[in-house]
Amino acid sequence: QVQLQQWGAGLLKPSETLSLTCAVYGRSFDNSYWGWIRQLPGKGLEWIGEIHHTGVTLYNPSLRSRVIVSVDAAKNHLSLTLTSVTAADTAMYYCATAKGAPVEPASFDTWGQGTLVSVSS
Amino acid sequence: SVLTQPPSVSGAPGQRVTITCTGTSSTLGPGYDVHWYQQLPGTAPKLLIYGNANRASGVPDRFSGSKSDTSASLAITGLQPEDEADYYCQSYDTALSGSVFGGGTKLTVL
């Protein structure tokens, strides 16, 4: 059974860097791909970006200049880095995974539990 | 959102409801599938339908999906109280070169 467990700082000040990690259990980074999605308070889902087992990364153009999605295959960890955060980045952040060869759009069949990140001075 | 969903739908237990997802030629065009997710209150989204019409593992056959041209639909038959949730469609936007989600539809079981 595939499980994702995520963690990271939940309270940031404006201009700081958001860093989240997602531990992957039950699925190898080979032949799969991985993404981050966020949900602003009371709003819908927003795709942040994803990384394929080949190392190819795709990012939401609205966040591309500030975001990095990476994997540490040795640790089976997925990471999200978002720089220069503002209050507009306050959201629940989810990691998620899709199995098989990358096909767009990714059908994320397993999600992490979510990490609430608040940005406030 | 570039994928348009009705903000809300409702139905009585046992009834059938349909949630639509309308895109454009760059979002739900030929060659790009749509997926559907269910989000129960306070929980992470759960994959319901992938590849337009395939039910994810463990999803009852009361849920079905379809796609035609630049629109897609999620149908739920035999509505049950536990179906009350938010539902999101997802596809690919060629203009953005990335995934996009619909704005979400809140299903209320009367």
Short mmCIF file of C-alpha atoms in Angstrom, two decimals:
data_model
loop_
_atom_site.label_atom_id
_atom_site.label_comp_id
_atom_site.label_asym_id
_atom_site.label_seq_id
_atom_site.Cartn_x
_atom_site.Cartn_y
_atom_site.Cartn_z
CA GLN A 1 0.00 0.00 0.00
CA VAL A 2 1.37 3.37 -1.02
CA GLN A 3 1.52 6.02 1.66
CA LEU A 4 2.83 9.58 1.69
CA GLN A 5 3.77 11.36 4.89
CA GLN A 6 4.62 15.04 4.67
CA TRP A 7 6.00 17.65 7.02
CA GLY A 8 7.47 21.13 7.15
CA ALA A 9 7.24 24.51 8.84
CA GLY A 10 3.66 25.67 9.21
CA LEU A 11 4.20 29.34 10.00
CA LEU A 12 6.35 31.64 7.89
CA LYS A 13 6.97 35.35 7.65
CA PRO A 14 6.74 37.20 4.33
CA SER A 15 9.87 36.82 2.18
CA GLU A 16 10.88 33.56 3.87
CA THR A 17 11.27 30.24 2.09
CA LEU A 18 8.72 27.45 2.33
CA SER A 19 10.24 23.98 2.55
CA LEU A 20 8.16 20.82 2.67
CA THR A 21 9.20 17.18 2.55
CA CYS A 22 7.15 14.13 1.64
CA ALA A 23 8.29 10.63 2.58
CA VAL A 24 7.16 7.92 0.19
CA TYR A 25 6.32 4.40 1.33
CA GLY A 26 5.43 1.53 -0.94
CA ARG A 27 6.32 3.07 -4.28
CA SER A 28 9.67 3.48 -5.94
CA PHE A 29 10.62 6.65 -7.78
CA ASP A 30 11.25 4.47 -10.79
CA ASN A 31 8.31 4.33 -13.18
CA SER A 32 6.27 6.91 -11.26
CA TYR A 33 5.94 10.64 -10.91
CA TRP A 34 5.32 13.07 -8.14
CA GLY A 35 3.66 16.37 -7.61
CA TRP A 36 2.65 19.15 -5.26
CA ILE A 37 -0.81 20.69 -5.18
CA ARG A 38 -2.08 23.42 -2.89
CA GLN A 39 -5.47 24.58 -1.74
CA LEU A 40 -5.98 28.14 -0.63
CA PRO A 41 -8.36 28.60 2.30
CA GLY A 42 -11.89 27.87 1.19
CA LYS A 43 -10.80 27.58 -2.42
CA GLY A 44 -10.11 24.93 -5.02
CA LEU A 45 -7.01 22.98 -5.94
CA GLU A 46 -3.99 24.55 -7.63
CA TRP A 47 -1.31 22.46 -9.30
CA ILE A 48 2.15 23.66 -8.27
CA GLY A 49 4.42 21.33 -10.18
CA GLU A 50 5.64 17.80 -10.63
CA ILE A 51 8.74 15.74 -11.26
CA HIS A 52 9.06 12.61 -13.36
CA HIS A 53 11.31 9.65 -12.66
CA THR A 54 13.43 10.88 -15.56
CA GLY A 55 14.13 14.08 -13.64
CA VAL A 56 11.95 16.22 -15.88
CA THR A 57 10.12 18.93 -13.93
CA LEU A 58 6.97 20.82 -14.83
CA TYR A 59 5.87 23.95 -13.00
CA ASN A 60 2.83 26.17 -12.84
CA PRO A 61 3.86 29.27 -14.82
CA SER A 62 2.46 31.52 -12.09
CA LEU A 63 4.93 30.03 -9.58
CA ARG A 64 7.79 28.94 -11.82
CA SER A 65 10.18 31.70 -10.80
CA ARG A 66 9.90 30.76 -7.10
CA VAL A 67 9.42 27.00 -6.96
CA ILE A 68 11.63 23.93 -7.03
CA VAL A 69 10.37 20.34 -6.86
CA SER A 70 13.04 17.72 -6.25
CA VAL A 71 13.49 14.13 -5.13
CA ASP A 72 16.06 12.33 -3.02
CA ALA A 73 15.71 8.80 -4.33
CA ALA A 74 18.10 7.41 -1.73
CA LYS A 75 15.79 8.60 1.05
CA ASN A 76 12.56 8.15 -0.92
CA HIS A 77 11.76 11.80 -0.25
CA LEU A 78 10.00 14.40 -2.39
CA SER A 79 10.59 18.07 -1.61
CA LEU A 80 9.00 21.42 -2.34
CA THR A 81 10.80 24.74 -2.05
CA LEU A 82 8.94 28.01 -2.56
CA THR A 83 10.90 31.21 -2.11
CA SER A 84 9.83 34.73 -1.19
CA VAL A 85 6.46 33.72 0.22
CA THR A 86 3.66 36.21 0.80
CA ALA A 87 0.28 35.99 2.47
CA ALA A 88 -1.10 34.82 -0.88
CA ASP A 89 0.85 31.58 -0.42
CA THR A 90 -1.11 30.68 2.72
CA ALA A 91 -2.64 27.33 1.87
CA MET A 92 -2.85 23.62 2.55
CA TYR A 93 -0.07 21.94 0.61
CA TYR A 94 -0.37 18.34 -0.59
CA CYS A 95 2.18 15.97 -2.09
CA ALA A 96 0.83 13.33 -4.44
CA THR A 97 1.99 10.53 -6.69
CA ALA A 98 0.94 8.92 -9.96
CA LYS A 99 2.11 5.51 -11.08
CA GLY A 100 3.55 4.42 -14.39
CA ALA A 101 5.14 6.32 -17.22
CA PRO A 102 4.42 10.05 -17.15
CA VAL A 103 1.17 10.88 -18.90
CA GLU A 104 -0.30 14.35 -18.73
CA PRO A 105 -2.37 15.16 -16.88
CA ALA A 106 -1.02 13.07 -14.02
CA SER A 107 -3.71 11.05 -12.27
CA PHE A 108 -2.60 11.35 -8.66
CA ASP A 109 -3.77 8.15 -7.01
CA THR A 110 -2.21 8.73 -3.61
CA TRP A 111 -2.01 11.96 -1.63
CA GLY A 112 -0.24 13.06 1.52
CA GLN A 113 -2.23 14.20 4.51
CA GLY A 114 -1.56 17.87 3.78
CA THR A 115 0.48 20.54 5.55
CA LEU A 116 -1.13 23.85 6.44
CA VAL A 117 1.25 26.72 5.79
CA SER A 118 0.41 30.20 7.01
CA VAL A 119 2.34 33.29 6.00
CA SER A 120 1.97 36.22 8.35
CA SER A 121 4.11 38.99 9.73
CA SER B 1 -10.35 28.47 -13.59
CA VAL B 2 -9.86 27.38 -17.17
CA LEU B 3 -12.00 24.34 -16.35
CA THR B 4 -15.52 25.41 -15.43
CA GLN B 5 -17.62 23.45 -12.96
CA PRO B 6 -20.96 24.39 -11.39
CA PRO B 7 -20.33 25.65 -7.83
CA SER B 8 -22.93 23.33 -6.39
CA VAL B 9 -25.31 20.49 -7.17
CA SER B 10 -27.72 18.63 -4.97
CA GLY B 11 -29.88 15.56 -4.94
CA ALA B 12 -31.90 13.34 -2.67
CA PRO B 13 -30.68 9.93 -1.54
CA GLY B 14 -31.07 7.39 -4.30
CA GLN B 15 -31.17 9.98 -7.06
CA ARG B 16 -28.72 10.58 -9.89
CA VAL B 17 -26.64 13.72 -10.22
CA THR B 18 -24.23 14.90 -12.88
CA ILE B 19 -21.32 17.29 -12.47
CA THR B 20 -20.00 18.91 -15.61
CA CYS B 21 -16.52 20.18 -16.42
CA THR B 22 -16.22 22.50 -19.39
CA GLY B 23 -12.91 23.43 -20.94
CA THR B 24 -11.50 24.91 -24.09
CA SER B 25 -9.53 23.50 -26.98
CA SER B 26 -6.35 24.05 -24.97
CA THR B 27 -7.59 22.34 -21.81
CA LEU B 28 -9.92 19.49 -22.68
CA GLY B 29 -8.93 19.08 -26.28
CA PRO B 30 -8.24 15.86 -28.16
CA GLY B 31 -5.54 13.72 -26.67
CA TYR B 32 -5.84 14.99 -23.10
CA ASP B 33 -7.75 13.06 -20.52
CA VAL B 34 -9.77 14.26 -17.58
CA HIS B 35 -9.57 12.91 -14.04
CA TRP B 36 -12.02 13.39 -11.19
CA TYR B 37 -11.33 13.68 -7.47
CA GLN B 38 -13.54 13.59 -4.41
CA GLN B 39 -12.62 15.65 -1.36
CA LEU B 40 -14.49 14.90 1.83
CA PRO B 41 -14.49 17.69 4.44
CA GLY B 42 -11.12 18.05 6.15
CA THR B 43 -9.39 15.38 4.09
CA ALA B 44 -7.06 15.15 1.11
CA PRO B 45 -8.55 14.66 -2.35
CA LYS B 46 -9.10 11.09 -3.49
CA LEU B 47 -8.85 9.91 -7.09
CA LEU B 48 -12.27 8.74 -8.32
CA ILE B 49 -12.06 8.55 -12.11
CA TYR B 50 -8.95 8.57 -14.29
CA GLY B 51 -8.54 8.63 -18.03
CA ASN B 52 -12.05 10.03 -18.58
CA ALA B 53 -13.99 6.93 -17.58
CA ASN B 54 -11.90 4.50 -15.51
CA ARG B 55 -12.79 4.02 -11.87
CA ALA B 56 -9.91 4.11 -9.43
CA SER B 57 -9.33 1.16 -7.16
CA GLY B 58 -12.14 0.64 -4.68
CA VAL B 59 -14.49 3.22 -6.21
CA PRO B 60 -18.06 1.88 -6.45
CA ASP B 61 -19.67 1.57 -9.86
CA ARG B 62 -22.19 4.23 -8.84
CA PHE B 63 -19.54 6.67 -10.06
CA SER B 64 -18.93 7.02 -13.78
CA GLY B 65 -17.16 9.47 -16.04
CA SER B 66 -17.33 10.51 -19.65
CA LYS B 67 -15.72 13.02 -21.99
CA SER B 68 -16.86 14.52 -25.25
CA ASP B 69 -14.99 17.19 -27.18
CA THR B 70 -14.11 19.90 -24.65
CA SER B 71 -16.42 18.85 -21.84
CA ALA B 72 -16.54 16.04 -19.32
CA SER B 73 -19.07 14.72 -16.85
CA LEU B 74 -19.09 12.83 -13.59
CA ALA B 75 -22.29 10.95 -12.86
CA ILE B 76 -23.25 9.58 -9.48
CA THR B 77 -26.21 7.23 -9.26
CA GLY B 78 -27.94 5.90 -6.18
CA LEU B 79 -26.85 8.98 -4.23
CA GLN B 80 -25.81 8.28 -0.64
CA PRO B 81 -25.23 10.65 2.29
CA GLU B 82 -21.51 9.82 2.31
CA ASP B 83 -21.22 11.18 -1.24
CA GLU B 84 -21.57 14.69 0.15
CA ALA B 85 -18.23 16.24 -0.74
CA ASP B 86 -16.40 18.56 -3.12
CA TYR B 87 -15.61 17.19 -6.56
CA TYR B 88 -12.83 18.43 -8.85
CA CYS B 89 -12.01 17.72 -12.46
CA GLN B 90 -8.42 17.86 -13.70
CA SER B 91 -6.94 18.07 -17.15
CA TYR B 92 -3.93 19.43 -19.01
CA ASP B 93 -3.58 22.96 -20.32
CA THR B 94 -1.41 23.09 -23.41
CA ALA B 95 -1.13 26.86 -23.11
CA LEU B 96 0.33 26.52 -19.61
CA SER B 97 2.11 23.21 -20.21
CA GLY B 98 0.77 21.84 -16.97
CA SER B 99 -2.13 20.39 -15.09
CA VAL B 100 -5.19 22.43 -14.23
CA PHE B 101 -8.09 21.78 -11.90
CA GLY B 102 -11.66 22.89 -12.14
CA GLY B 103 -13.00 25.24 -9.51
CA GLY B 104 -14.77 22.42 -7.72
CA THR B 105 -18.41 21.46 -7.19
CA LYS B 106 -19.98 21.01 -3.80
CA LEU B 107 -22.42 18.10 -3.76
CA THR B 108 -25.15 18.29 -1.16
CA VAL B 109 -27.24 15.22 -0.40
CA LEU B 110 -30.62 16.51 0.70
#
